[in-house]
Amino acid sequence: MRRQALTPRPDWRERVEALGLVWHTAADQPYWNEAACYRFDRRQIRQIEQATEELYQLCLTAGQHIVDQNLFHRFGIPDFAVPLIRKAWNEEPPALNYGRFDLGYDGVSPPKMFEFNCDTPTSLLEAAVIQWDWLEAVFPGQDQFNGIHDALIARWREIAPALPQPVHFTWAEEGAAEDAVTVAYMADLAREGGVQSLPVPIHRIEWTGLRFADPTGNPIKALYHLYPWEWLVREGYGSRIAHAPNLWIEPIWKMIWSNKALLPILWDLFPNHPNLLEAAFEPLPGDHARKPILAREGANISIVKDGQVAEATGGDYGDEGHVWQRLYDLPDFDGHRPVIGSWIVDGAAVGMGIREAGLITGNTARFVPHVIEG
């Protein structure tokens, strides 16, 4: 595993915009950063694949444990949502069952799980499409760990017969343009998989007294949402979700996997597992990260090294509680510290993207493509 400096293509902005990546620059710095790439050998890629699929199996076991032992109080989940989670977990409604494991990896020792982004995972377009187009242009004939696009189309095709159509696709218009682009890309994938799609911003969805509907009055039969479940259940219509007849993609049980309260439970069930970091609901001695159980884009995280806060981020999260996780020393490439985003679809590892920043990978982190050597 190594970082290689490169000269960006002179027309890279036009190239990525043509593929849908319109938010390629942030604070006058490229978010899509092709001034470098990461190189891996096939053994290292296989190690990431195996860790990703192993972690998915651990999460299945932990999910069943949470349901069986009624541990929902650890997750800040409203009481009315608990029976909905139980029902969805046990009945397994049609779902993509996709997500992104964020991993620490140095190319030598086993990858370590930081968290599982599986409710509203982003950095999808750049991982699935943009870096593949870059590879074909810059390193034609070389390879990349990247079957994300085809895997998601295949999954949509697999669940299409069980979906009431059309499927509405929703996101929050206020905030990051990334969400709108991600939803548009996912709707394209669904259409390629044989699923009709209709876009509807989250604030335009209405409750009719019997069900949710779009602004034209069309009933919402199935809803793909890039809007976190913890926000959905706290909307004014949140408690009505229990009475809505529509199908949700992803299902409400994702609330227990996308919540960092999962981390201490995984450690309790699988102590010293090679792909896990020690985690607890109480402060850990020694170097650690303190994380809110619910947050996005690396907000409200503090890193403690040698008894001092080495780095911290602000934000509006933390009221629901925190977890403490043993600090992982990310590899340092002249100040660039990469985090692997390893994508999984229905239990199979299908590709990865890399974001790099400092000690905390937040919303200013840059996406860097990768290449497989040999």
Tab-separated table of C-alpha atoms in Angstrom:
chain	number	residue	atom	x	y	z
A	1	MET	CA	0.000	0.000	0.000
A	2	ARG	CA	1.538	3.271	-1.085
A	3	ARG	CA	0.514	6.772	-2.119
A	4	GLN	CA	1.669	7.958	-5.530
A	5	ALA	CA	1.716	11.639	-6.487
A	6	LEU	CA	0.244	12.395	-9.928
A	7	THR	CA	-0.525	15.299	-12.226
A	8	PRO	CA	-4.297	15.817	-12.508
A	9	ARG	CA	-5.849	15.716	-15.961
A	10	PRO	CA	-6.199	19.270	-17.310
A	11	ASP	CA	-9.906	18.742	-17.959
A	12	TRP	CA	-10.682	16.755	-14.815
A	13	ARG	CA	-13.427	19.141	-13.660
A	14	GLU	CA	-15.325	18.824	-16.931
A	15	ARG	CA	-14.835	15.045	-16.917
A	16	VAL	CA	-16.235	14.480	-13.439
A	17	GLU	CA	-19.078	16.972	-13.931
A	18	ALA	CA	-20.126	15.125	-17.075
A	19	LEU	CA	-20.467	11.998	-14.929
A	20	GLY	CA	-22.587	13.789	-12.324
A	21	LEU	CA	-20.001	14.843	-9.730
A	22	VAL	CA	-20.903	18.526	-9.526
A	23	TRP	CA	-19.629	19.020	-5.945
A	24	HIS	CA	-16.016	18.192	-6.776
A	25	THR	CA	-14.515	21.191	-4.961
A	26	ALA	CA	-14.971	22.431	-1.393
A	27	ALA	CA	-13.462	25.523	0.220
A	28	ASP	CA	-11.394	26.114	-2.946
A	29	GLN	CA	-9.779	22.689	-2.561
A	30	PRO	CA	-10.545	19.665	-4.728
A	31	TYR	CA	-12.795	17.158	-2.959
A	32	TRP	CA	-12.135	14.785	-5.853
A	33	ASN	CA	-8.334	14.615	-5.634
A	34	GLU	CA	-6.586	12.995	-8.568
A	35	ALA	CA	-3.259	14.627	-7.707
A	36	ALA	CA	-2.523	11.280	-6.070
A	37	CYS	CA	-3.652	7.683	-6.001
A	38	TYR	CA	-3.220	4.743	-3.650
A	39	ARG	CA	-1.682	1.513	-4.908
A	40	PHE	CA	-2.464	-1.918	-3.454
A	41	ASP	CA	-1.356	-5.417	-4.298
A	42	ARG	CA	-3.883	-8.210	-4.689
A	43	ARG	CA	-3.104	-9.717	-1.305
A	44	GLN	CA	-4.021	-6.430	0.354
A	45	ILE	CA	-7.263	-6.148	-1.613
A	46	ARG	CA	-8.178	-9.694	-0.618
A	47	GLN	CA	-7.489	-8.802	3.017
A	48	ILE	CA	-9.920	-5.867	2.758
A	49	GLU	CA	-12.536	-8.042	1.044
A	50	GLN	CA	-12.312	-10.760	3.688
A	51	ALA	CA	-12.479	-8.263	6.549
A	52	THR	CA	-15.539	-6.579	5.021
A	53	GLU	CA	-17.465	-9.821	4.628
A	54	GLU	CA	-16.426	-11.004	8.086
A	55	LEU	CA	-17.610	-7.749	9.647
A	56	TYR	CA	-20.957	-8.089	7.910
A	57	GLN	CA	-21.413	-11.498	9.525
A	58	LEU	CA	-20.480	-10.047	12.926
A	59	CYS	CA	-23.104	-7.344	12.435
A	60	LEU	CA	-25.750	-9.968	11.665
A	61	THR	CA	-24.962	-11.716	14.941
A	62	ALA	CA	-24.931	-8.438	16.852
A	63	GLY	CA	-28.250	-7.367	15.330
A	64	GLN	CA	-29.929	-10.558	16.463
A	65	HIS	CA	-28.391	-10.122	19.927
A	66	ILE	CA	-29.708	-6.549	20.178
A	67	VAL	CA	-33.212	-7.676	19.217
A	68	ASP	CA	-33.179	-10.738	21.502
A	69	GLN	CA	-31.762	-8.874	24.499
A	70	ASN	CA	-33.880	-5.747	23.981
A	71	LEU	CA	-30.880	-3.393	23.964
A	72	PHE	CA	-32.647	-0.591	22.101
A	73	HIS	CA	-32.255	1.816	25.029
A	74	ARG	CA	-28.541	1.987	24.179
A	75	PHE	CA	-29.362	3.466	20.765
A	76	GLY	CA	-31.567	6.444	21.643
A	77	ILE	CA	-34.413	4.914	19.653
A	78	PRO	CA	-37.964	6.168	20.377
A	79	ASP	CA	-40.196	3.567	22.006
A	80	PHE	CA	-42.724	3.550	19.132
A	81	ALA	CA	-39.967	2.554	16.693
A	82	VAL	CA	-38.862	-0.557	18.612
A	83	PRO	CA	-41.687	-2.887	17.470
A	84	LEU	CA	-41.194	-1.621	13.914
A	85	ILE	CA	-37.511	-2.547	14.078
A	86	ARG	CA	-38.321	-5.966	15.515
A	87	LYS	CA	-40.883	-6.610	12.792
A	88	ALA	CA	-38.581	-5.510	9.958
A	89	TRP	CA	-35.644	-7.488	11.364
A	90	ASN	CA	-37.681	-10.677	11.655
A	91	GLU	CA	-39.652	-10.375	8.408
A	92	GLU	CA	-36.769	-9.137	6.214
A	93	PRO	CA	-38.659	-6.934	3.723
A	94	PRO	CA	-36.997	-6.364	0.332
A	95	ALA	CA	-33.844	-4.291	0.740
A	96	LEU	CA	-30.593	-3.482	-0.963
A	97	ASN	CA	-28.707	-4.556	2.176
A	98	TYR	CA	-25.854	-2.280	1.173
A	99	GLY	CA	-23.488	-0.060	3.063
A	100	ARG	CA	-19.954	1.207	3.556
A	101	PHE	CA	-17.612	-0.011	6.254
A	102	ASP	CA	-15.071	2.645	7.209
A	103	LEU	CA	-11.815	0.844	7.937
A	104	GLY	CA	-8.364	1.661	9.199
A	105	TYR	CA	-5.714	-0.200	7.231
A	106	ASP	CA	-1.943	0.043	6.889
A	107	GLY	CA	-1.435	-2.576	4.191
A	108	VAL	CA	-0.009	-5.106	6.645
A	109	SER	CA	-2.137	-5.802	9.720
A	110	PRO	CA	-5.843	-6.706	9.611
A	111	PRO	CA	-8.238	-3.864	8.713
A	112	LYS	CA	-10.077	-2.382	11.695
A	113	MET	CA	-13.699	-1.232	11.694
A	114	PHE	CA	-14.401	2.385	12.626
A	115	GLU	CA	-18.131	2.285	11.858
A	116	PHE	CA	-20.743	0.969	9.432
A	117	ASN	CA	-22.483	3.556	7.237
A	118	CYS	CA	-25.447	1.544	6.039
A	119	ASP	CA	-28.499	3.780	6.364
A	120	THR	CA	-27.512	6.806	4.275
A	121	PRO	CA	-24.030	6.014	2.917
A	122	THR	CA	-22.527	8.643	0.641
A	123	SER	CA	-19.333	8.886	-1.477
A	124	LEU	CA	-21.094	6.353	-3.689
A	125	LEU	CA	-20.887	8.019	-7.109
A	126	GLU	CA	-17.206	8.810	-6.787
A	127	ALA	CA	-16.407	5.280	-5.601
A	128	ALA	CA	-18.508	3.445	-8.181
A	129	VAL	CA	-18.174	5.626	-11.291
A	130	ILE	CA	-15.757	8.555	-11.061
A	131	GLN	CA	-12.685	6.637	-9.967
A	132	TRP	CA	-13.357	3.888	-12.542
A	133	ASP	CA	-13.534	6.478	-15.339
A	134	TRP	CA	-10.300	7.982	-13.986
A	135	LEU	CA	-8.629	4.553	-14.009
A	136	GLU	CA	-9.553	3.899	-17.635
A	137	ALA	CA	-8.252	7.331	-18.657
A	138	VAL	CA	-5.062	7.463	-16.585
A	139	PHE	CA	-4.073	3.822	-16.140
A	140	PRO	CA	-5.790	1.930	-18.967
A	141	GLY	CA	-5.474	-1.817	-18.653
A	142	GLN	CA	-4.863	-1.723	-14.899
A	143	ASP	CA	-7.346	-2.887	-12.291
A	144	GLN	CA	-9.323	-1.525	-9.368
A	145	PHE	CA	-11.378	-3.062	-6.564
A	146	ASN	CA	-14.638	-1.767	-7.955
A	147	GLY	CA	-17.737	-3.759	-8.833
A	148	ILE	CA	-20.085	-1.433	-6.948
A	149	HIS	CA	-22.079	-0.195	-9.939
A	150	ASP	CA	-22.870	-3.635	-11.341
A	151	ALA	CA	-23.553	-5.123	-7.898
A	152	LEU	CA	-26.186	-2.500	-7.077
A	153	ILE	CA	-27.897	-2.899	-10.449
A	154	ALA	CA	-27.996	-6.653	-9.889
A	155	ARG	CA	-29.441	-6.175	-6.410
A	156	TRP	CA	-32.169	-3.823	-7.663
A	157	ARG	CA	-32.994	-6.379	-10.346
A	158	GLU	CA	-33.166	-9.121	-7.713
A	159	ILE	CA	-35.613	-7.291	-5.438
A	160	ALA	CA	-37.627	-5.599	-8.218
A	161	PRO	CA	-40.350	-8.306	-8.390
A	162	ALA	CA	-41.092	-7.770	-4.690
A	163	LEU	CA	-41.321	-3.970	-4.903
A	164	PRO	CA	-44.549	-2.021	-5.405
A	165	GLN	CA	-43.733	0.388	-8.228
A	166	PRO	CA	-42.920	3.116	-8.875
A	167	VAL	CA	-40.413	3.620	-6.068
A	168	HIS	CA	-40.102	7.194	-4.818
A	169	PHE	CA	-36.596	8.484	-4.089
A	170	THR	CA	-36.188	11.174	-1.449
A	171	TRP	CA	-33.482	13.387	0.062
A	172	ALA	CA	-33.180	16.680	1.922
A	173	GLU	CA	-32.849	19.613	-0.466
A	174	GLU	CA	-31.386	21.781	2.266
A	175	GLY	CA	-27.763	20.868	2.875
A	176	ALA	CA	-25.193	19.010	0.834
A	177	ALA	CA	-25.671	18.771	-2.919
A	178	GLU	CA	-23.961	15.400	-2.492
A	179	ASP	CA	-27.211	13.889	-1.242
A	180	ALA	CA	-29.198	14.944	-4.319
A	181	VAL	CA	-26.504	13.609	-6.646
A	182	THR	CA	-26.274	10.328	-4.733
A	183	VAL	CA	-30.043	9.832	-4.911
A	184	ALA	CA	-30.113	10.643	-8.638
A	185	TYR	CA	-27.377	8.077	-9.212
A	186	MET	CA	-29.189	5.460	-7.133
A	187	ALA	CA	-32.382	6.092	-9.096
A	188	ASP	CA	-30.424	5.505	-12.315
A	189	LEU	CA	-29.141	2.210	-10.906
A	190	ALA	CA	-32.694	1.213	-9.975
A	191	ARG	CA	-33.967	1.959	-13.477
A	192	GLU	CA	-31.179	-0.169	-14.952
A	193	GLY	CA	-32.356	-2.900	-12.581
A	194	GLY	CA	-35.938	-2.670	-13.876
A	195	VAL	CA	-37.391	-0.394	-11.172
A	196	GLN	CA	-39.432	2.696	-12.022
A	197	SER	CA	-38.428	5.756	-9.984
A	198	LEU	CA	-39.951	9.100	-9.029
A	199	PRO	CA	-37.966	11.845	-7.253
A	200	VAL	CA	-39.513	13.719	-4.330
A	201	PRO	CA	-37.638	15.950	-1.854
A	202	ILE	CA	-38.324	14.970	1.744
A	203	HIS	CA	-40.086	18.257	2.590
A	204	ARG	CA	-42.604	17.672	-0.230
A	205	ILE	CA	-43.848	14.363	1.162
A	206	GLU	CA	-47.321	14.664	2.690
A	207	TRP	CA	-49.306	12.577	5.154
A	208	THR	CA	-52.874	12.054	3.897
A	209	GLY	CA	-54.217	10.575	7.107
A	210	LEU	CA	-53.880	7.093	5.681
A	211	ARG	CA	-50.503	7.054	3.957
A	212	PHE	CA	-47.664	9.179	2.586
A	213	ALA	CA	-48.085	10.816	-0.814
A	214	ASP	CA	-46.065	12.973	-3.180
A	215	PRO	CA	-47.083	16.570	-4.062
A	216	THR	CA	-49.257	15.400	-6.969
A	217	GLY	CA	-51.207	13.107	-4.666
A	218	ASN	CA	-49.622	9.884	-5.886
A	219	PRO	CA	-49.478	7.403	-3.003
A	220	ILE	CA	-45.974	6.439	-1.973
A	221	LYS	CA	-45.847	2.667	-2.178
A	222	ALA	CA	-42.102	2.279	-1.669
A	223	LEU	CA	-39.622	4.928	-0.585
A	224	TYR	CA	-35.854	4.965	-0.991
A	225	HIS	CA	-34.581	7.576	1.454
A	226	LEU	CA	-31.202	9.218	1.750
A	227	TYR	CA	-32.493	10.783	4.932
A	228	PRO	CA	-31.420	9.132	8.187
A	229	TRP	CA	-33.892	7.025	10.102
A	230	GLU	CA	-33.075	8.908	13.306
A	231	TRP	CA	-34.306	12.077	11.563
A	232	LEU	CA	-37.353	10.410	10.016
A	233	VAL	CA	-38.695	9.146	13.328
A	234	ARG	CA	-38.325	12.601	14.874
A	235	GLU	CA	-40.207	14.466	12.152
A	236	GLY	CA	-43.712	15.697	12.909
A	237	TYR	CA	-45.052	12.657	11.071
A	238	GLY	CA	-42.528	10.306	12.718
A	239	SER	CA	-44.977	8.349	14.834
A	240	ARG	CA	-47.222	7.858	11.784
A	241	ILE	CA	-44.551	5.693	10.199
A	242	ALA	CA	-46.016	2.857	12.259
A	243	HIS	CA	-49.271	3.163	10.312
A	244	ALA	CA	-47.867	3.838	6.842
A	245	PRO	CA	-48.367	0.931	4.416
A	246	ASN	CA	-45.368	1.772	2.237
A	247	LEU	CA	-42.150	-0.201	1.989
A	248	TRP	CA	-38.959	1.536	3.157
A	249	ILE	CA	-35.554	1.168	1.503
A	250	GLU	CA	-33.556	0.740	3.571
A	251	PRO	CA	-35.709	-0.812	6.341
A	252	ILE	CA	-35.994	0.704	9.793
A	253	TRP	CA	-33.841	-2.027	11.351
A	254	LYS	CA	-30.867	-0.214	9.820
A	255	MET	CA	-31.183	2.077	12.862
A	256	ILE	CA	-29.247	-0.469	14.902
A	257	TRP	CA	-26.397	-0.943	12.426
A	258	SER	CA	-25.868	2.691	11.471
A	259	ASN	CA	-25.692	3.743	15.149
A	260	LYS	CA	-22.262	3.726	16.814
A	261	ALA	CA	-23.794	2.105	19.891
A	262	LEU	CA	-23.259	-1.017	17.785
A	263	LEU	CA	-19.491	-0.769	18.363
A	264	PRO	CA	-19.343	-1.651	22.100
A	265	ILE	CA	-21.859	-4.436	21.552
A	266	LEU	CA	-19.699	-5.923	18.805
A	267	TRP	CA	-16.670	-5.760	21.116
A	268	ASP	CA	-18.579	-7.414	23.968
A	269	LEU	CA	-19.654	-10.237	21.656
A	270	PHE	CA	-16.315	-10.625	19.874
A	271	PRO	CA	-13.570	-9.322	22.196
A	272	ASN	CA	-10.140	-9.022	20.578
A	273	HIS	CA	-11.489	-9.867	17.121
A	274	PRO	CA	-8.761	-8.913	14.622
A	275	ASN	CA	-11.098	-6.609	12.657
A	276	LEU	CA	-12.543	-4.759	15.650
A	277	LEU	CA	-11.290	-1.962	17.872
A	278	GLU	CA	-12.025	-2.019	21.580
A	279	ALA	CA	-15.138	0.065	22.257
A	280	ALA	CA	-17.195	0.889	25.345
A	281	PHE	CA	-20.071	2.989	26.630
A	282	GLU	CA	-17.736	4.466	29.265
A	283	PRO	CA	-14.429	6.341	28.836
A	284	LEU	CA	-11.450	4.179	27.923
A	285	PRO	CA	-8.028	4.688	29.473
A	286	GLY	CA	-5.201	5.421	27.073
A	287	ASP	CA	-5.490	6.783	23.537
A	288	HIS	CA	-9.041	6.745	22.217
A	289	ALA	CA	-11.716	8.446	20.127
A	290	ARG	CA	-14.922	9.756	21.684
A	291	LYS	CA	-17.827	9.583	19.226
A	292	PRO	CA	-21.513	10.490	19.418
A	293	ILE	CA	-23.692	7.464	18.761
A	294	LEU	CA	-25.515	9.468	16.087
A	295	ALA	CA	-23.599	11.850	13.827
A	296	ARG	CA	-22.616	12.472	10.227
A	297	GLU	CA	-19.421	13.493	8.434
A	298	GLY	CA	-17.118	13.087	11.429
A	299	ALA	CA	-18.909	15.712	13.543
A	300	ASN	CA	-18.426	16.054	17.319
A	301	ILE	CA	-15.540	13.574	17.501
A	302	SER	CA	-12.561	14.095	19.796
A	303	ILE	CA	-9.238	12.253	19.624
A	304	VAL	CA	-7.313	11.797	22.871
A	305	LYS	CA	-3.608	10.976	22.733
A	306	ASP	CA	-1.287	10.904	25.746
A	307	GLY	CA	-4.067	12.268	27.917
A	308	GLN	CA	-4.642	15.348	25.728
A	309	VAL	CA	-7.222	16.176	23.076
A	310	ALA	CA	-5.153	15.981	19.878
A	311	GLU	CA	-7.967	16.875	17.491
A	312	ALA	CA	-11.700	17.575	17.750
A	313	THR	CA	-14.576	18.543	15.494
A	314	GLY	CA	-17.648	20.625	16.207
A	315	GLY	CA	-21.257	20.006	15.313
A	316	ASP	CA	-24.760	19.579	16.652
A	317	TYR	CA	-24.617	15.929	17.706
A	318	GLY	CA	-24.137	14.105	20.982
A	319	ASP	CA	-27.384	14.545	22.902
A	320	GLU	CA	-28.213	10.836	22.497
A	321	GLY	CA	-24.935	9.717	24.084
A	322	HIS	CA	-21.396	8.717	23.171
A	323	VAL	CA	-19.144	5.721	22.770
A	324	TRP	CA	-15.406	5.442	23.297
A	325	GLN	CA	-13.278	3.547	20.781
A	326	ARG	CA	-9.623	2.553	20.997
A	327	LEU	CA	-7.568	4.864	18.799
A	328	TYR	CA	-6.240	3.398	15.568
A	329	ASP	CA	-3.051	4.956	14.268
A	330	LEU	CA	-3.870	5.658	10.624
A	331	PRO	CA	-0.918	5.418	8.232
A	332	ASP	CA	0.585	8.846	7.565
A	333	PHE	CA	1.636	9.718	4.014
A	334	ASP	CA	3.163	13.186	4.512
A	335	GLY	CA	0.135	14.330	6.485
A	336	HIS	CA	-2.431	12.446	4.412
A	337	ARG	CA	-4.182	9.766	6.469
A	338	PRO	CA	-6.387	7.440	4.383
A	339	VAL	CA	-9.580	5.721	5.529
A	340	ILE	CA	-10.867	2.820	3.457
A	341	GLY	CA	-14.558	2.909	2.611
A	342	SER	CA	-15.334	-0.716	1.772
A	343	TRP	CA	-18.713	-1.270	0.125
A	344	ILE	CA	-20.858	-4.336	0.682
A	345	VAL	CA	-24.040	-5.456	-1.092
A	346	ASP	CA	-26.082	-8.237	0.507
A	347	GLY	CA	-23.070	-9.763	2.252
A	348	ALA	CA	-20.566	-9.504	-0.612
A	349	ALA	CA	-17.667	-7.030	-0.647
A	350	VAL	CA	-17.933	-5.206	-3.984
A	351	GLY	CA	-15.440	-2.332	-4.016
A	352	MET	CA	-13.882	0.527	-2.120
A	353	GLY	CA	-13.180	4.229	-2.050
A	354	ILE	CA	-10.571	6.148	-0.074
A	355	ARG	CA	-10.927	9.457	1.739
A	356	GLU	CA	-7.976	11.160	3.339
A	357	ALA	CA	-7.699	13.872	5.960
A	358	GLY	CA	-5.986	14.270	9.327
A	359	LEU	CA	-6.758	12.318	12.497
A	360	ILE	CA	-10.523	12.730	11.901
A	361	THR	CA	-12.123	12.018	8.524
A	362	GLY	CA	-14.786	14.709	8.300
A	363	ASN	CA	-16.638	16.642	5.632
A	364	THR	CA	-13.426	18.283	4.404
A	365	ALA	CA	-11.776	14.931	3.642
A	366	ARG	CA	-10.760	14.381	0.030
A	367	PHE	CA	-11.591	11.383	-2.116
A	368	VAL	CA	-8.536	9.762	-3.741
A	369	PRO	CA	-8.743	6.966	-6.359
A	370	HIS	CA	-6.874	3.682	-6.158
A	371	VAL	CA	-5.167	1.114	-8.390
A	372	ILE	CA	-4.384	-2.579	-7.974
A	373	GLU	CA	-0.848	-3.523	-8.926
A	374	GLY	CA	-0.018	-6.789	-10.610
